[in-house]
PDB file of C-alpha atoms in Angstrom:
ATOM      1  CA  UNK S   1       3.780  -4.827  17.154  1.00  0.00           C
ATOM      2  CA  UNK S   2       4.191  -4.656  13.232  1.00  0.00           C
ATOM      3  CA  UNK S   3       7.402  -5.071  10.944  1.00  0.00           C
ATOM      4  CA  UNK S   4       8.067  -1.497  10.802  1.00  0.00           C
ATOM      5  CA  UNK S   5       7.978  -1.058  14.826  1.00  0.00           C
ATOM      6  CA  UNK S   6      11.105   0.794  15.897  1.00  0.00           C
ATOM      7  CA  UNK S   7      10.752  -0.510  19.496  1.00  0.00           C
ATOM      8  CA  UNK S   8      12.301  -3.844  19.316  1.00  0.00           C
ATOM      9  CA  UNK S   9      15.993  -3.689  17.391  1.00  0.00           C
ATOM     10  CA  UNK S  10      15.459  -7.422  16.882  1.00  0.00           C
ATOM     11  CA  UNK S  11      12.399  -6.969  14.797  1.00  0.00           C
ATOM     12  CA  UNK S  12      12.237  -6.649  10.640  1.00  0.00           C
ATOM     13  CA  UNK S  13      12.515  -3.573   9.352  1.00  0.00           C
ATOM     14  CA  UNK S  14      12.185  -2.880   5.824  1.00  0.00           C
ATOM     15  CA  UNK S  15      15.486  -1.580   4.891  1.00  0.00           C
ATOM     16  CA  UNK S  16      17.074  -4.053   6.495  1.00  0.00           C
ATOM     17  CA  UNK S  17      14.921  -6.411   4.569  1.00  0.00           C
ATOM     18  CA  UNK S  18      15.806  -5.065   1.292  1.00  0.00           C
ATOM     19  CA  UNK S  19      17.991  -7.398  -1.021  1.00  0.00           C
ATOM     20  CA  UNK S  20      17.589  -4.119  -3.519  1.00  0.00           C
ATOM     21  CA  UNK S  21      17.546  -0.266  -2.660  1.00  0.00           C
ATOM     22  CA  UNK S  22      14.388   1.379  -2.336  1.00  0.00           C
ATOM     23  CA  UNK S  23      12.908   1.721  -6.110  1.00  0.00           C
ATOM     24  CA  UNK S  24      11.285   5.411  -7.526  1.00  0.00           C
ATOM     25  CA  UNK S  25       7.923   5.300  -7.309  1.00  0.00           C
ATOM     26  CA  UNK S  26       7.372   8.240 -10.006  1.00  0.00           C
ATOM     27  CA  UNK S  27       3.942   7.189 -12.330  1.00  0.00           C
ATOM     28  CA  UNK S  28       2.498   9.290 -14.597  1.00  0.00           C
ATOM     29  CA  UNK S  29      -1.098   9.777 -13.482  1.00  0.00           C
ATOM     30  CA  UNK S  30      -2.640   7.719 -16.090  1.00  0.00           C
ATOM     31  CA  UNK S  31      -0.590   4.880 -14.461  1.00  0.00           C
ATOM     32  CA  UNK S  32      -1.795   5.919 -11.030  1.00  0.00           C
ATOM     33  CA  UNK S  33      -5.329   6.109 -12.575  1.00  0.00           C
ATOM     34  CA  UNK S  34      -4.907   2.284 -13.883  1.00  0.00           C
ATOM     35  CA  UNK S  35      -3.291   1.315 -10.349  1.00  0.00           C
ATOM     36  CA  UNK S  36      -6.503   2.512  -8.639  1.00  0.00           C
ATOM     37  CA  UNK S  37      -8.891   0.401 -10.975  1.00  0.00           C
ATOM     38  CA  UNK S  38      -6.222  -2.514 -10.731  1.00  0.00           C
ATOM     39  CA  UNK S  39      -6.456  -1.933  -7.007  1.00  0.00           C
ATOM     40  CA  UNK S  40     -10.252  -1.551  -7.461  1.00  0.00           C
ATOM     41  CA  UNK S  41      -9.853  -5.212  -8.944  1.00  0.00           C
ATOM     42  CA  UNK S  42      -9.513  -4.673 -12.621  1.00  0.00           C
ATOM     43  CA  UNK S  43      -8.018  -7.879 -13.670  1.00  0.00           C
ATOM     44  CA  UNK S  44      -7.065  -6.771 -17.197  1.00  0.00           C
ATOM     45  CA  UNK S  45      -5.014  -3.730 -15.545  1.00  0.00           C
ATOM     46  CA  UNK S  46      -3.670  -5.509 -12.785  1.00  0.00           C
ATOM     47  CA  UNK S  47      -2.228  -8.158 -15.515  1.00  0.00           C
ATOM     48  CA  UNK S  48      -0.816  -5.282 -18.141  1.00  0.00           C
ATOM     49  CA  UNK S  49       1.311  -3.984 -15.029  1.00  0.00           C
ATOM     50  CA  UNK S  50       2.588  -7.134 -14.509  1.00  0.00           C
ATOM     51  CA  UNK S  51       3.549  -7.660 -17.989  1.00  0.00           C
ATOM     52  CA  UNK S  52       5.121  -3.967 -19.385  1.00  0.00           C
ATOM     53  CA  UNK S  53       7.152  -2.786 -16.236  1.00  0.00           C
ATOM     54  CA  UNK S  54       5.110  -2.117 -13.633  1.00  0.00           C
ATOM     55  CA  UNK S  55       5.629  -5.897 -11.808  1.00  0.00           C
ATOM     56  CA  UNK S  56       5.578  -3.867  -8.055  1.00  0.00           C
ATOM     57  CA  UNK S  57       1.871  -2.272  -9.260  1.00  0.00           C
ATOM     58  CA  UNK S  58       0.429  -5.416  -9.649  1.00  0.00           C
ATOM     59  CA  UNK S  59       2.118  -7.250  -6.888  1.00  0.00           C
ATOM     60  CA  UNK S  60       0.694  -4.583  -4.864  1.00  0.00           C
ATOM     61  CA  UNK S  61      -2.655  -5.524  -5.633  1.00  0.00           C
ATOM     62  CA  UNK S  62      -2.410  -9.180  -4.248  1.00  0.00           C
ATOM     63  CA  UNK S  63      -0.213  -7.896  -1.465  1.00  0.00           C
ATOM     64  CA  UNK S  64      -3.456  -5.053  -0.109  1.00  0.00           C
ATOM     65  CA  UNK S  65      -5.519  -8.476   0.036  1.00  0.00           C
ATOM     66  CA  UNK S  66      -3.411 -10.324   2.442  1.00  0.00           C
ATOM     67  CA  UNK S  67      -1.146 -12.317   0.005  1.00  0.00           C
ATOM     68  CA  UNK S  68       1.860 -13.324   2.327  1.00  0.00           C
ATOM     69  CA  UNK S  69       3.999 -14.017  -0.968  1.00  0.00           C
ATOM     70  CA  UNK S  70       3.294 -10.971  -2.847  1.00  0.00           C
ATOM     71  CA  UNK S  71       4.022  -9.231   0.621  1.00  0.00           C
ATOM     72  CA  UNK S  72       7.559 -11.226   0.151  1.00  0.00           C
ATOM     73  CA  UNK S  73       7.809  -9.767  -2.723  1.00  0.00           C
ATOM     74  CA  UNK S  74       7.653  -6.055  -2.255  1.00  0.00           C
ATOM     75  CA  UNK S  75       9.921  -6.766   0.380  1.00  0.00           C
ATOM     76  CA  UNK S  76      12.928  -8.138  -1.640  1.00  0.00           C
ATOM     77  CA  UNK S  77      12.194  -6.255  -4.478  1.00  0.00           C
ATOM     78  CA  UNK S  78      12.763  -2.555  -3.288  1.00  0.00           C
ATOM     79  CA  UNK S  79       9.052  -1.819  -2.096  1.00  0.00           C
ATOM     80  CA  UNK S  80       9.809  -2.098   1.398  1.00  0.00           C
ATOM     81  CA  UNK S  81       7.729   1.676   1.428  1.00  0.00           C
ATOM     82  CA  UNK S  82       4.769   0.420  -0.469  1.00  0.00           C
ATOM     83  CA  UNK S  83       4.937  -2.425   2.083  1.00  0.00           C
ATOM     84  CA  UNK S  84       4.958   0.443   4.745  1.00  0.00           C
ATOM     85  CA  UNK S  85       1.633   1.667   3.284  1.00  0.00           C
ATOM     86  CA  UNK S  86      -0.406  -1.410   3.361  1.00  0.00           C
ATOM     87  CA  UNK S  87       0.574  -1.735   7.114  1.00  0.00           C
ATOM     88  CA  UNK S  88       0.150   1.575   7.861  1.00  0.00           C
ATOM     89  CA  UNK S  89      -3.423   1.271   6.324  1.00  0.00           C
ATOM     90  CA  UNK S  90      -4.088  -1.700   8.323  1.00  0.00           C
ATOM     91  CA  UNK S  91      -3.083   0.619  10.862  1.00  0.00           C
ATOM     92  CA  UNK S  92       0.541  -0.128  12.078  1.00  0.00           C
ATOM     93  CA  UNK S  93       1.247   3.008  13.679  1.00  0.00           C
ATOM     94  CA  UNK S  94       5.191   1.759  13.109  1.00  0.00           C
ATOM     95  CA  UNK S  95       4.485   1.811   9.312  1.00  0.00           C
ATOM     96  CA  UNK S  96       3.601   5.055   9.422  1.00  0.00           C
ATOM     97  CA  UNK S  97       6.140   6.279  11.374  1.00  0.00           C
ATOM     98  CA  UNK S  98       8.713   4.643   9.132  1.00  0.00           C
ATOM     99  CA  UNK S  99       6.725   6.726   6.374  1.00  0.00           C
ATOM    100  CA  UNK S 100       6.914   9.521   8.139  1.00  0.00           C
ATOM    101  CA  UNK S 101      10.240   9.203   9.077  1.00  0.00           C
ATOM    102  CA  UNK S 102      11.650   8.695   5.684  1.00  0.00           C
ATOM    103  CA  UNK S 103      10.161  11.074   3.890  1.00  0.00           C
ATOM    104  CA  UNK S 104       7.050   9.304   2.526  1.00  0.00           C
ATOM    105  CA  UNK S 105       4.682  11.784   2.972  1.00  0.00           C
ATOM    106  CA  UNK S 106       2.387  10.851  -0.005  1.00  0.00           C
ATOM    107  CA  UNK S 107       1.870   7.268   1.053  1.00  0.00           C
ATOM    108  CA  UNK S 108       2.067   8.175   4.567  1.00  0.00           C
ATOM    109  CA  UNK S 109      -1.320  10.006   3.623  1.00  0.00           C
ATOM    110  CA  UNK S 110      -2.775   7.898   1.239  1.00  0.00           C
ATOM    111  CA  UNK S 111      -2.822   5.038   4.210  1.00  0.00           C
ATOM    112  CA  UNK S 112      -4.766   7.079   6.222  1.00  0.00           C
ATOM    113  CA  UNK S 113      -7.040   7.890   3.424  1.00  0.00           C
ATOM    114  CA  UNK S 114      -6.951   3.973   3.137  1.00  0.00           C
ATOM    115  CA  UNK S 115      -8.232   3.461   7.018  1.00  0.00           C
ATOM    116  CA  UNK S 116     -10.744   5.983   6.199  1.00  0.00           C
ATOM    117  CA  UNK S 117      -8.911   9.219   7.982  1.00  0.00           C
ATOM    118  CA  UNK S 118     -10.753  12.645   6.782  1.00  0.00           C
ATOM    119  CA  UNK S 119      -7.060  13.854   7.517  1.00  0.00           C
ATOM    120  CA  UNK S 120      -6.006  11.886   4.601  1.00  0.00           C
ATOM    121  CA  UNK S 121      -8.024  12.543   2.242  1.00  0.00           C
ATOM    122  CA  UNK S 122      -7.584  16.261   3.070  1.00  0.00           C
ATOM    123  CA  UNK S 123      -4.190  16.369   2.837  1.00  0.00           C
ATOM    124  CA  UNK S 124      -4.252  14.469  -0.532  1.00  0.00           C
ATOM    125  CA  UNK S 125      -7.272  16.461  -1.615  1.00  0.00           C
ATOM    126  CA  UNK S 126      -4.633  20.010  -0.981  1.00  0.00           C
ATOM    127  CA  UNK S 127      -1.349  18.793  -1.910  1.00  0.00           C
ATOM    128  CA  UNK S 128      -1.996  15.941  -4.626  1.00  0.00           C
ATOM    129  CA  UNK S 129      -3.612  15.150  -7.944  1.00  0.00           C
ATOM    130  CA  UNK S 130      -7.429  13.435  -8.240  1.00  0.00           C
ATOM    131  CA  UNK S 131      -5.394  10.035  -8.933  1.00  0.00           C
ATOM    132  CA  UNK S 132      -4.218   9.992  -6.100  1.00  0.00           C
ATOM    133  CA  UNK S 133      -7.600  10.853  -4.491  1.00  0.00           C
ATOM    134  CA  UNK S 134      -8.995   7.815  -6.305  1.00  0.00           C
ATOM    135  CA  UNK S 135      -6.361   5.612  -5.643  1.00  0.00           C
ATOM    136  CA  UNK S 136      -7.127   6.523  -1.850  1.00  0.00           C
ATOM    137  CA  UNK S 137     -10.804   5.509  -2.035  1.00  0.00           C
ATOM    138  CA  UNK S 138      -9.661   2.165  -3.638  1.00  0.00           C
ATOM    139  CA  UNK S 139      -7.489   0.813  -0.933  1.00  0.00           C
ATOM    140  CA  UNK S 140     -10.323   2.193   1.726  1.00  0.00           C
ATOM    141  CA  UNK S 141     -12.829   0.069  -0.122  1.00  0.00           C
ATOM    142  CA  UNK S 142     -11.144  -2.743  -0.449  1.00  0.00           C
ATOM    143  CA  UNK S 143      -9.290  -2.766   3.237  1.00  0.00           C
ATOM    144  CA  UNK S 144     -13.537  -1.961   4.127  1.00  0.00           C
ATOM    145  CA  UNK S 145     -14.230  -4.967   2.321  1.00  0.00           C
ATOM    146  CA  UNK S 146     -11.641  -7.545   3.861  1.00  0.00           C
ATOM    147  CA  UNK S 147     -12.228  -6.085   7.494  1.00  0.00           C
ATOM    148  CA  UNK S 148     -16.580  -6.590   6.514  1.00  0.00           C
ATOM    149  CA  UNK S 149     -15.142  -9.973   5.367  1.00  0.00           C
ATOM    150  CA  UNK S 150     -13.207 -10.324   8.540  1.00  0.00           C
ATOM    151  CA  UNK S 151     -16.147  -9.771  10.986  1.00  0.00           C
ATOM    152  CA  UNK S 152     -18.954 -11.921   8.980  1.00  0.00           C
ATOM    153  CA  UNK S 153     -18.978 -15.285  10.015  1.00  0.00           C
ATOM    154  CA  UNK S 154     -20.534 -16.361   6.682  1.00  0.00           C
ATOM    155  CA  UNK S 155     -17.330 -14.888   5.150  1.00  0.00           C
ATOM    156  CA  UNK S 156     -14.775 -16.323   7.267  1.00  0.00           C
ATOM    157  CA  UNK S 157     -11.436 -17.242   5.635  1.00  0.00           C
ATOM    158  CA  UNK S 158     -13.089 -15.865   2.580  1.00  0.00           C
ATOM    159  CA  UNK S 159      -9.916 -13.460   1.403  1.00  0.00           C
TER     160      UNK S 159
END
């Protein structure tokens, strides 16, 4: 059962996580655009977020490849629904619940672009901008890429 599970009272949630209230998440779509090629695993992006305001951007980056303290850090640092997303797209059905639940409909459906749901991309494709379609096809790849990763022996305990 993942962190965002309402089933079990005892169990993390991300609000309760929170040592900060959730933080906007409102990027002009050249930012967005950059976050998909940071995403995408432009280095030189990925860095300029980290460095001119956009800290959660980057973080988010190391946190979609399985980096426990960048996971931490979304966490304590108001991101608890960007958090959401990367479970949901590793397909907690809790995350997405908690998305739905709250009123995250954007990243609800960018995770399931992210697992590779034509529902998705669909309902990004009618009610978003192209960023957001690209940033979509980002995540899938690289989630794609961990989970080909995951299943090659050759690979093992690559990421």
């Amino acid at each position: 059962m993942g962190r965002f599970s309402k089933k079990d009272k005892k169990e993390n949630k991300p609000i309760e996580q929170q040592t900060k209230p959730l933080q906007p998440l409102n990027y002009e779509p050249k930012i967005i655009i950059g976050w998909a090629e940071a995403v995408g695993g432009n280095m030189d992006i990925r860095d300029w977020f980290a460095q001119n305001g956009y800290e959660e951007l980057s973080v988010f980056c190391y946190a979609l490849i399985l980096k426990t303290d960048a996971r931490d850090w979304l966490m304590k640092n108001g991101y608890a629904h960007l958090m959401a997303m990367i479970h949901a797209v590793e397909e907690d059905k809790g995350a997405l619940e908690w998305l739905d639940r709250y009123g995250f409909t954007k990243l609800k459906y960018l995770a399931l672009a992210g697992q590779g749901e034509l529902e998705g991309y669909k309902w990004i494709k009618e009610n978003a901008t192209v960023e957001f379609y690209m940033l979509a096809q980002k995540i899938q790849e690289v989630k794609d890429q961990i989970e080909e990763n995951h299943n090659d022996t050759h690979t093992f305990g690559v990421d």
